[in-house]
Structure formats: C-alpha cells, structure tokens
Coordinates of C-alpha atoms in Angstrom, one line a residue:
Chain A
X1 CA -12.9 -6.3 -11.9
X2 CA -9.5 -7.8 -11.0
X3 CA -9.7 -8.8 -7.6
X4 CA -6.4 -10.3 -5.0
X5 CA -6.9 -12.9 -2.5
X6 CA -3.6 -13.7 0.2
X7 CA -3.7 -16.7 1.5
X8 CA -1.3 -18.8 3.7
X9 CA -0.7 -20.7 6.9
X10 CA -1.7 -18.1 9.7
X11 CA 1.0 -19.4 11.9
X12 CA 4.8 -20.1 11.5
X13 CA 7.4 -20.8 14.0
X14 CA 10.3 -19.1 14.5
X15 CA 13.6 -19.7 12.1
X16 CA 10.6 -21.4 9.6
X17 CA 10.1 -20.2 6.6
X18 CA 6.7 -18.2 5.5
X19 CA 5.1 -18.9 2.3
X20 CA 2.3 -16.8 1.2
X21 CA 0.3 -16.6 -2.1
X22 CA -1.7 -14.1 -3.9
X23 CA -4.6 -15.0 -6.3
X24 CA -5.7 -12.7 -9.0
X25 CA -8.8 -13.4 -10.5
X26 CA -10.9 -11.0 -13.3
X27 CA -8.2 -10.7 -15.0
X28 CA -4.5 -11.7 -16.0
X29 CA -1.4 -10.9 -14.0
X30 CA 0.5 -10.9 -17.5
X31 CA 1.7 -7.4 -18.0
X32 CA 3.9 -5.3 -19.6
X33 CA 3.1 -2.1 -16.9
X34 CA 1.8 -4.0 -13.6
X35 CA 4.4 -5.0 -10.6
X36 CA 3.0 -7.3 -8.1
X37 CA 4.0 -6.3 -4.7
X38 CA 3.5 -7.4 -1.4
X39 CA 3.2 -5.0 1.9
X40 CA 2.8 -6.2 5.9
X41 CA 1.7 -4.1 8.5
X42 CA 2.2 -4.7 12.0
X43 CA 0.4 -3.8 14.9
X44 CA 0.5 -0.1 15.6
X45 CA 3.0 0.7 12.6
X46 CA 2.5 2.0 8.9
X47 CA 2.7 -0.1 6.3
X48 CA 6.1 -1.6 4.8
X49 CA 6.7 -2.1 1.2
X50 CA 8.1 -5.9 1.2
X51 CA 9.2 -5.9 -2.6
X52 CA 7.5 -6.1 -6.3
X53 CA 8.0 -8.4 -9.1
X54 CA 6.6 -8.7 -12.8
X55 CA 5.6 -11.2 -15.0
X56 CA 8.9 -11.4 -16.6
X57 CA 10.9 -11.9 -13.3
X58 CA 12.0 -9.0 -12.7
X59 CA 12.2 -7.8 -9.2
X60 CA 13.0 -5.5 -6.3
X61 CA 13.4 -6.0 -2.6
X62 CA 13.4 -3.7 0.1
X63 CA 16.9 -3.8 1.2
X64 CA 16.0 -4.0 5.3
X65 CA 14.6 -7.4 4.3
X66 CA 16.2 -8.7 1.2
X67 CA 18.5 -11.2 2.0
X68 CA 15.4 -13.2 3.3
X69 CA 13.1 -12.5 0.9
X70 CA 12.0 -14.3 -2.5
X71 CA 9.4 -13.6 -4.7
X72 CA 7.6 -15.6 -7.6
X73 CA 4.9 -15.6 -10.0
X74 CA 3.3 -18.9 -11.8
X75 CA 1.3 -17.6 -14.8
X76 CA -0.7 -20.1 -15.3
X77 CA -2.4 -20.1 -12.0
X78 CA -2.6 -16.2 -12.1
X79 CA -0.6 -16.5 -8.8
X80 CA 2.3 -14.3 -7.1
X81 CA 3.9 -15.9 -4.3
X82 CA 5.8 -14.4 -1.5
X83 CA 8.9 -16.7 0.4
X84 CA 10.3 -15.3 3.8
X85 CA 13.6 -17.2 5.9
X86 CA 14.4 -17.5 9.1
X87 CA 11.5 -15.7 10.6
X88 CA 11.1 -14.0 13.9
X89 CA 8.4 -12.5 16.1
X90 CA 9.2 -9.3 14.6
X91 CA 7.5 -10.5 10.8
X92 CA 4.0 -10.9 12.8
X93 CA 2.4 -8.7 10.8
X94 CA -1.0 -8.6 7.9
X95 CA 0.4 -9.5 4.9
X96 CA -1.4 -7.9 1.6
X97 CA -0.3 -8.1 -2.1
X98 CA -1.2 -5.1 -4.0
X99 CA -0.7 -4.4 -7.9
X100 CA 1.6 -1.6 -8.6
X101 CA 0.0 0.6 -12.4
X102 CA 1.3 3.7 -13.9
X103 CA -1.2 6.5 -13.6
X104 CA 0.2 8.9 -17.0
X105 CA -0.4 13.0 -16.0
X106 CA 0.7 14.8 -19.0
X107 CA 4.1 13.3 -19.5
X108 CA 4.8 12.7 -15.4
X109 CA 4.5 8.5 -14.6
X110 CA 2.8 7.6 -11.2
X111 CA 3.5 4.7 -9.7
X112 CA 0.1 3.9 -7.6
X113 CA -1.1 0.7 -5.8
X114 CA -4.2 0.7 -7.3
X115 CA -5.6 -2.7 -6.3
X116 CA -5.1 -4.4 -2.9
X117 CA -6.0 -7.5 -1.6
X118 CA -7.5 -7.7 2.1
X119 CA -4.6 -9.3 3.6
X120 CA -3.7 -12.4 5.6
X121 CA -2.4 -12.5 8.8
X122 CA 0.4 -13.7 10.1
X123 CA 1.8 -14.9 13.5
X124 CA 5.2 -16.0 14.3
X125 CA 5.6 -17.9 17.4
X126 CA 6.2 -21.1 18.9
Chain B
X1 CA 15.0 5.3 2.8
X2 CA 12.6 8.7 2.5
X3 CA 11.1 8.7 5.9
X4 CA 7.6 9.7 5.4
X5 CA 5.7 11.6 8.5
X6 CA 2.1 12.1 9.0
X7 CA -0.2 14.2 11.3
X8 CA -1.9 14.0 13.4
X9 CA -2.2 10.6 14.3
X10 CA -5.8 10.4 15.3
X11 CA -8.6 12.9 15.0
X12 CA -12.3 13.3 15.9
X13 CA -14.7 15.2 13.6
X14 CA -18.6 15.8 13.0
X15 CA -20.2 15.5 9.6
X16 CA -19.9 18.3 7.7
X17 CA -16.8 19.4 8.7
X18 CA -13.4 19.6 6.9
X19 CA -10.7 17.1 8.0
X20 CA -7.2 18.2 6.7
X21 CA -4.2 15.6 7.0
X22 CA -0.7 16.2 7.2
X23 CA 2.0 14.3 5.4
X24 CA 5.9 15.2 5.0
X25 CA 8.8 13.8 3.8
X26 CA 12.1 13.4 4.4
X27 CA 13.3 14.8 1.0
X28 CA 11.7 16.3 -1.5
X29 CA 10.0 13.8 -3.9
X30 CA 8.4 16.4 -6.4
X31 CA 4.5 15.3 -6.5
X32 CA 5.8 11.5 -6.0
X33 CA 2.9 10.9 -3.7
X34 CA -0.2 9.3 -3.2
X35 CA -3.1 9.1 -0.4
X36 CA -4.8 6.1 0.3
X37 CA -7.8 5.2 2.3
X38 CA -8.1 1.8 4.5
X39 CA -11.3 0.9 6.7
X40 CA -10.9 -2.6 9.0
X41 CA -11.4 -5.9 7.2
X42 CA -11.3 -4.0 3.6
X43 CA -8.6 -3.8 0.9
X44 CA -6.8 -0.3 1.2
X45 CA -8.0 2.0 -1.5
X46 CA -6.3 4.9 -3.4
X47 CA -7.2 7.9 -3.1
X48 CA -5.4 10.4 -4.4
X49 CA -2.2 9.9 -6.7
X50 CA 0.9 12.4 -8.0
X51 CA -0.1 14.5 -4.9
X52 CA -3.2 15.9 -6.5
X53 CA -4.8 14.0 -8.8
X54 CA -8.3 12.4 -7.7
X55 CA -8.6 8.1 -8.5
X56 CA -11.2 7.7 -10.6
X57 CA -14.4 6.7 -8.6
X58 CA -13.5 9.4 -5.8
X59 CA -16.0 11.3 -4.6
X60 CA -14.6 15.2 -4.9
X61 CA -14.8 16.0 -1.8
X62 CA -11.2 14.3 -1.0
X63 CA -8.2 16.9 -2.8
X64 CA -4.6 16.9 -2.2
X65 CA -2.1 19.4 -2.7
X66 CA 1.7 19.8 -1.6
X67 CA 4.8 18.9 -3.2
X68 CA 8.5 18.5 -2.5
X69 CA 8.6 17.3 1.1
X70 CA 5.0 18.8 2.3
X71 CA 1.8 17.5 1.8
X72 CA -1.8 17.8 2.5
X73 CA -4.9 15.8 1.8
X74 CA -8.3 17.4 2.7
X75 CA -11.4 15.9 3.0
X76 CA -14.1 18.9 2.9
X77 CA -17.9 18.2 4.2
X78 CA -16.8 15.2 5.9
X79 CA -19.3 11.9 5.9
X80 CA -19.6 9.0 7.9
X81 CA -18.6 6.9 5.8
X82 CA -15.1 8.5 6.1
X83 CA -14.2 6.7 9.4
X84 CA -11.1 5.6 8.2
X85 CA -7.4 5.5 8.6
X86 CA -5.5 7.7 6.0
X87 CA -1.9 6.9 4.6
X88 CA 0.6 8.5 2.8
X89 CA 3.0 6.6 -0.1
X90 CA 6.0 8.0 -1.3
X91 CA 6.6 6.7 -5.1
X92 CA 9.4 8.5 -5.7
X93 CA 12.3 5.9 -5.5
X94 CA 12.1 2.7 -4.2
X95 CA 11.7 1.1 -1.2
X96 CA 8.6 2.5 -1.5
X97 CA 7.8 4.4 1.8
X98 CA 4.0 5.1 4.0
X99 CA 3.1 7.3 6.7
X100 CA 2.1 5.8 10.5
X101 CA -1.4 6.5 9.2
X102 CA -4.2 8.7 10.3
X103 CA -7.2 7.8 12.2
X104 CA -10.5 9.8 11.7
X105 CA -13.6 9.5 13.7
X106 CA -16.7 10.2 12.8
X107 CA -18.6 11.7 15.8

C-alpha cells in the first residue's frame, strides 16, 4: 500500500525560502500515469492546488504562485520535493503531497487524488 | 480559475439521517468532479470521482450526482464515523480547484 510522508522544517522566516519533501514508500513513484502534486491549506480556507510534476519532469504550476514555485523529484530516493521563494505570512499553511491517477469510466479520464499524505505544517514568521 | 462553491458550510446531524452536500461551479466542467473526505490528523480521502462514481473501498451509502456547474454528494443513513469535513475538486482544467469544505457533526 503506497503510502506519502511530508516532511520539512516547521518554521521559515520571512523572504526564506521553504523546502519541503515527500516520501513514498510501498511502491515506486516511477510512472507513466501518476503526477505528484502538492496542496496547502490554511487556516479557515479550502484547499489550494500548489502544482504537480511526473517522473519525467514534466510539470505544472498554479499560475497565482508560479513564479515562486519549483518542484523536483529524485528517483532514487522515491522522493518529490517542493521549493517555495520569498515567503510571507500568507504561505502559513499544512502542506500535503498527494498522487494525482486516472480513474478510466467507459472512455471518460478522471483525474483523482487518490493518495494523500497527512501533511506538514508550516509557519512563516520571524 | 473555476471557482468552486460549497454548502452549507457546517451542519449538525443524528445517525441515521441523510446528509446532502452542495457543491457548484463556476462553469460547467461536465462530470469533472470529485468528493473527498478529510477527518483531523488523517490523509484526505476520495470519495467519490467523475461526479458519481463510488472509490473503491466506499461504503454505498455516500452517492453523488450533478454535472455541469451543480453538484451533490449524499451521505444516506448517516454514521458516526462520518464526522468529517467534505470537499469538492474540480478536475476539469488545471489549476485544479476545491470547495471551502463542509463540516458535519455527528450529534
């Protein structure tokens, strides 16, 4: 059962920049269907879709954050890793990773987060 | 960015009863939707994908229906185990978009 672990340093201060990681174990991240994606959720708010990647590289940010945001994945550590710049209060937030699959109904693709990790929290502050 | 609404945002119910959940979108998004389930200090869990389809491992009593830009997700003879707070997901086009969530109490 493939399981995701976030892990990082809790607290950052402002203008820093965050670095997070996601472990996979019971299983490898090497895929030809799976994204790896990361979501934070602040206090009070929904969740936000940060941005995916796969194992080839290929990724997508959300464009409210993208100019900050970098995402990579080492293979051989079955790890996903998450890079945010020049942070402010306003990125306090839980920080999961999640694997994006396809979910096939008839001929209709759906993209579904089917495995989350529990999240790691993050405070921004001096 | 598809704007994705939920209500209500909090709700109180008994065991036994059926919960229903509100979800809309901003645009239509055809069956591009999926439901997912998160209690405190657990991974969020799907529920319910392509607006109607039940995750494998789901007990039956969660169904969804809707499509286009409104949605439902009903949980019929509630348990107590459902104490929960309910989300939305638009899949539709990216960035990928969630409700504010729903909270529901078990009384």
């Amino acid at each position: 059962q493939v399981q995701l672990q976030e892990s990082g340093p809790g607290l950052v201060k402002p203008s820093q920049t965050l670095s997070l990681t996601c472990t996979v174990s019971g299983g490898s991240i090497i895929s030809d269907i799976y994204y790896w994606t990361w979501i934070r959720q602040s206090a009070g708010e929904g969740p936000k879709w940060i941005g995916r990647i796969n194992t080839s590289g290929a990724t997508t940010y959300n464009p409210s954050l993208n100019s900050r945001v970098t995402m990579s994945v080492d293979t051989s550590k079955n790890q996903i890793f998450l890079k945010m710049t020049s942070v402010t209060a306003a990125d306090t937030a839980l920080y999961y990773c999640a694997r994006q699959t396809v979910l096939m109904v008839l001929a209709d693709r759906n993209y579904v987060l089917d495995v989350w990790g529990q999240g790691t929290a993050v405070i921004v502050s001096s | 960015d598809i704007q994705m609404t939920q209500s209500p945002s909090s709700l109180s119910a008994s065991v036994g009863d059926r919960v229903i959940i509100s979800c809309r979108a901003s645009q239509g998004i055809g069956l591009s939707l999926n439901w997912y389930q998160h209690k405190p200090g657990k991974a969020p869990k799907i529920l319910i994908y392509g607006a109607v389809n039940l995750q494998s491992g789901v007990p039956s009593r969660f169904s969804g229906s809707g499509s286009g830009t409104g949605f439902t997700l009903t949980i019929s003879n509630v348990q107590s185990e459902d104490c929960a707070t309910y989300y939305c997901q638009q899949s539709n086009s990216t960035p990928w978009t969630f409700g504010q969530g729903t909270k529901v109490e078990i009384k």
